[in-house]
Tab-separated table of C-alpha atoms and ligand atoms in Angstrom:
chain	number	residue	atom	x	y	z
L	1	UNK	CA	58.734	-104.755	-7.715
L	2	UNK	CA	62.130	-106.284	-8.169
L	3	UNK	CA	61.345	-109.357	-10.215
L	4	UNK	CA	64.843	-110.742	-9.690
L	5	UNK	CA	63.959	-111.234	-6.052
L	6	UNK	CA	60.307	-112.304	-6.183
L	7	UNK	CA	57.785	-114.333	-8.242
L	8	UNK	CA	54.239	-112.987	-8.348
L	9	UNK	CA	51.762	-115.381	-6.843
L	10	UNK	CA	48.589	-113.164	-6.791
L	11	UNK	CA	48.547	-109.783	-8.524
L	12	UNK	CA	46.591	-106.775	-7.345
L	13	UNK	CA	43.525	-107.504	-9.524
L	14	UNK	CA	43.208	-111.117	-8.380
L	15	UNK	CA	43.623	-110.039	-4.706
L	16	UNK	CA	40.968	-107.242	-5.057
L	17	UNK	CA	38.467	-109.633	-6.673
L	18	UNK	CA	38.837	-112.011	-3.716
L	19	UNK	CA	38.771	-109.190	-1.167
L	20	UNK	CA	35.464	-108.057	-2.578
L	21	UNK	CA	33.980	-111.523	-2.329
L	22	UNK	CA	35.046	-111.861	1.311
L	23	UNK	CA	33.730	-108.356	2.101
L	24	UNK	CA	30.327	-109.277	0.607
L	25	UNK	CA	30.239	-112.399	2.827
L	26	UNK	CA	31.081	-110.376	5.855
L	27	UNK	CA	28.512	-107.736	4.967
L	28	UNK	CA	25.852	-110.514	4.824
L	29	UNK	CA	26.989	-112.201	7.993
L	30	UNK	CA	27.192	-109.132	10.255
L	31	UNK	CA	23.926	-107.403	9.452
L	32	UNK	CA	22.593	-105.750	12.618
L	33	UNK	CA	25.726	-106.636	14.676
L	34	UNK	CA	28.286	-104.422	16.427
L	35	UNK	CA	31.211	-105.140	14.129
L	36	UNK	CA	34.651	-104.324	15.372
L	37	UNK	CA	37.477	-105.114	12.928
L	38	UNK	CA	40.766	-105.795	14.658
L	39	UNK	CA	43.905	-105.720	12.506
L	40	UNK	CA	47.066	-107.526	13.642
L	41	UNK	CA	50.081	-105.293	12.996
L	42	UNK	CA	52.010	-104.864	10.939
L	43	UNK	CA	51.309	-107.424	8.232
L	44	UNK	CA	47.507	-106.986	8.032
L	45	UNK	CA	47.514	-103.248	7.389
L	46	UNK	CA	47.237	-103.367	3.554
L	47	UNK	CA	44.638	-106.201	3.493
L	48	UNK	CA	42.658	-104.500	6.286
L	49	UNK	CA	42.550	-101.164	4.448
L	50	UNK	CA	41.212	-102.758	1.298
L	51	UNK	CA	38.807	-105.095	3.086
L	52	UNK	CA	37.062	-102.507	5.353
L	53	UNK	CA	36.444	-100.195	2.362
L	54	UNK	CA	34.463	-103.018	0.693
L	55	UNK	CA	32.319	-103.865	3.793
L	56	UNK	CA	28.951	-102.072	3.497
L	57	UNK	CA	28.076	-101.876	7.193
L	58	UNK	CA	28.724	-99.564	10.139
L	59	UNK	CA	31.947	-100.804	11.799
L	60	UNK	CA	34.758	-99.794	14.138
L	61	UNK	CA	38.442	-100.378	13.666
L	62	UNK	CA	41.229	-101.129	16.145
L	63	UNK	CA	44.719	-102.587	15.966
L	64	UNK	CA	46.839	-104.912	18.038
L	65	UNK	CA	50.534	-105.766	17.847
L	66	UNK	CA	52.012	-108.903	19.408
L	67	UNK	CA	55.424	-110.563	19.523
L	68	UNK	CA	56.670	-114.009	20.543
L	69	UNK	CA	57.922	-114.462	24.124
L	70	UNK	CA	61.685	-114.840	24.710
L	71	UNK	CA	63.788	-117.821	23.499
L	72	UNK	CA	62.603	-120.239	26.248
L	73	UNK	CA	59.004	-120.228	25.130
L	74	UNK	CA	59.373	-119.643	21.428
L	75	UNK	CA	58.397	-123.229	20.690
L	76	UNK	CA	55.101	-122.726	22.485
L	77	UNK	CA	54.308	-119.807	20.200
L	78	UNK	CA	52.890	-117.907	23.177
L	79	UNK	CA	52.640	-114.167	22.493
L	80	UNK	CA	53.163	-110.957	24.379
L	81	UNK	CA	51.021	-107.879	23.665
L	82	UNK	CA	53.211	-105.119	22.321
L	83	UNK	CA	50.298	-102.782	21.543
L	84	UNK	CA	46.886	-103.535	22.982
L	85	UNK	CA	43.582	-102.505	21.589
L	86	UNK	CA	42.571	-98.890	22.339
L	87	UNK	CA	38.959	-99.762	23.243
L	88	UNK	CA	36.920	-102.335	25.074
L	89	UNK	CA	35.544	-105.260	23.090
L	90	UNK	CA	32.764	-106.045	25.557
L	91	UNK	CA	29.603	-106.946	23.659
L	92	UNK	CA	31.216	-106.342	20.285
L	93	UNK	CA	31.345	-108.754	17.316
L	94	UNK	CA	35.093	-108.964	16.865
L	95	UNK	CA	36.587	-109.827	13.447
L	96	UNK	CA	40.318	-110.380	13.665
L	97	UNK	CA	42.091	-109.555	10.375
L	98	UNK	CA	45.472	-111.278	9.806
L	99	UNK	CA	47.872	-111.497	6.871
L	100	UNK	CA	48.735	-115.153	7.044
L	101	UNK	CA	48.108	-118.111	9.296
L	102	UNK	CA	51.041	-120.527	9.431
L	103	UNK	CA	51.241	-122.725	12.570
L	104	UNK	CA	48.160	-120.904	13.910
L	105	UNK	CA	49.825	-120.337	17.329
L	106	UNK	CA	49.785	-116.594	17.123
L	107	UNK	CA	46.058	-116.407	16.454
L	108	UNK	CA	45.353	-119.146	18.991
L	109	UNK	CA	46.853	-117.015	21.786
L	110	UNK	CA	45.363	-113.732	20.489
L	111	UNK	CA	41.932	-115.307	20.427
L	112	UNK	CA	42.456	-116.705	23.937
L	113	UNK	CA	43.423	-113.232	25.211
L	114	UNK	CA	40.414	-111.492	23.551
L	115	UNK	CA	37.927	-114.185	24.560
L	116	UNK	CA	38.489	-113.282	28.249
L	117	UNK	CA	37.176	-109.741	27.546
L	118	UNK	CA	33.551	-110.849	27.029
L	119	UNK	CA	33.020	-109.962	23.365
L	120	UNK	CA	29.762	-111.067	21.798
L	121	UNK	CA	31.703	-113.186	19.189
L	122	UNK	CA	35.160	-113.563	17.709
L	123	UNK	CA	35.883	-114.664	14.181
L	124	UNK	CA	38.977	-114.658	12.023
L	125	UNK	CA	39.670	-113.335	8.501
L	126	UNK	CA	43.044	-114.135	7.040
L	127	UNK	CA	44.229	-113.239	3.537
L	128	UNK	CA	46.428	-116.241	3.343
L	129	UNK	CA	46.446	-119.736	4.879
L	130	UNK	CA	49.293	-122.267	4.935
L	131	UNK	CA	47.298	-125.301	6.172
L	132	UNK	CA	50.172	-127.700	5.774
L	133	UNK	CA	52.050	-126.066	8.673
L	134	UNK	CA	49.230	-125.912	11.241
L	135	UNK	CA	50.042	-126.823	14.846
L	136	UNK	CA	47.129	-125.190	16.715
L	137	UNK	CA	43.488	-126.031	15.794
L	138	UNK	CA	41.999	-122.622	14.952
L	139	UNK	CA	38.944	-122.189	12.833
L	140	UNK	CA	39.294	-119.557	10.064
L	141	UNK	CA	35.914	-118.201	9.108
L	142	UNK	CA	37.137	-116.214	6.059
L	143	UNK	CA	40.263	-117.039	4.042
L	144	UNK	CA	41.483	-115.315	0.867
L	145	UNK	CA	43.823	-118.021	-0.540
L	146	UNK	CA	45.266	-121.254	0.709
L	147	UNK	CA	48.922	-121.419	-0.341
L	148	UNK	CA	51.693	-123.994	-0.383
L	149	UNK	CA	54.524	-123.898	2.191
L	150	UNK	CA	56.481	-121.071	0.561
L	151	UNK	CA	57.717	-117.819	2.064
L	152	UNK	CA	55.605	-114.956	0.692
L	153	UNK	CA	56.038	-111.205	0.842
L	154	UNK	CA	54.164	-108.125	-0.364
L	155	UNK	CA	50.623	-106.733	0.166
L	156	UNK	CA	51.681	-106.051	3.787
L	157	UNK	CA	53.975	-109.059	4.340
L	158	UNK	CA	57.684	-108.484	4.874
L	159	UNK	CA	61.100	-110.054	4.907
L	160	UNK	CA	63.311	-108.111	7.322
L	161	UNK	CA	60.759	-105.232	7.095
L	162	UNK	CA	61.198	-105.025	3.262
L	163	UNK	CA	58.624	-105.695	0.527
L	164	UNK	CA	55.463	-104.736	2.506
L	165	UNK	CA	54.652	-102.062	-0.056
L	166	UNK	CA	54.673	-104.470	-3.059
L	167	UNK	CA	51.087	-104.545	-4.443
L	168	UNK	CA	51.140	-108.240	-5.207
L	169	UNK	CA	51.584	-111.324	-3.029
L	170	UNK	CA	54.900	-112.760	-4.091
L	171	UNK	CA	57.088	-115.734	-3.329
L	172	UNK	CA	60.506	-114.591	-2.135
L	173	UNK	CA	63.201	-116.278	-4.105
L	174	UNK	CA	65.353	-118.392	-1.785
L	175	UNK	CA	68.471	-116.769	-3.292
L	176	UNK	CA	67.528	-113.603	-1.282
L	177	UNK	CA	67.617	-115.236	2.154
L	178	UNK	CA	70.095	-118.076	1.504
L	179	UNK	CA	72.972	-115.628	0.917
O	201	LIG	P1	51.856	-118.495	13.052
O	201	LIG	O1	51.784	-118.182	14.521
O	201	LIG	O2	50.534	-118.782	12.393
O	201	LIG	O3	52.889	-119.573	12.766
O	201	LIG	O4	52.523	-117.208	12.411
O	201	LIG	C1	51.802	-116.264	11.726
O	201	LIG	C2	52.807	-115.154	11.491
O	201	LIG	O5	54.086	-115.606	10.928
O	201	LIG	C3	52.264	-114.240	10.429
O	201	LIG	O6	51.470	-113.193	10.964
O	201	LIG	C4	53.497	-113.662	9.803
O	201	LIG	O7	54.016	-112.560	10.480
O	201	LIG	C5	54.500	-114.771	9.919
O	201	LIG	N1	54.537	-115.628	8.625
O	201	LIG	C6	54.244	-116.918	8.508
O	201	LIG	N2	54.424	-117.313	7.185
O	201	LIG	C7	54.879	-116.227	6.536
O	201	LIG	C8	55.339	-116.053	5.209
O	201	LIG	O8	55.266	-116.858	4.302
O	201	LIG	N3	55.760	-114.768	4.925
O	201	LIG	C9	55.878	-113.741	5.826
O	201	LIG	N4	56.281	-112.575	5.452
O	201	LIG	N5	55.455	-113.897	7.108
O	201	LIG	C10	55.044	-115.136	7.462
């Protein structure tokens, strides 16, 4: 990690301790259900990999990638599916895994799209939550850490596709993007 560019917010040990707690809750809550864990690409891939390995239940995994619509609708936050799920979610208990919830608009639309496919249930698990920036009301059943309104990278999160591989969640120093 280049510590001239980032400040560590949560190191790997702190993250793993929290991931284990969340996985225990999920293991309790989904006993006897048809759990399908849906990761939102790309940011959730590291969190998802750690989380599912701590869940002590049968489960399936799928991924979805979305992007914002063109300039005219950016303010609405409406999303377009870039990569859809590979399998049906009919009658499944869907757990969406996300890296960070900011305005909440992305997840609002993802949930709306998936709800039309007759799943048994849909819940959300996000590693990070920036509640101060919320625009869409979206319940988050499992949250790792609530953070202040700072731009974070690492543990899957990027800035211009860099930093995803950093093992810690870090605040990107403004000097990096204010050049
Ligand atoms: P929302 O629709 O909730 O505003 O946007 C969520 C998405 O915005 C996240 O999945 C992530 O891609 C991006 N995002 C929001 N805040 C941050 C941040 O602090 N760092 C990074 N790397 N991405 C962020």
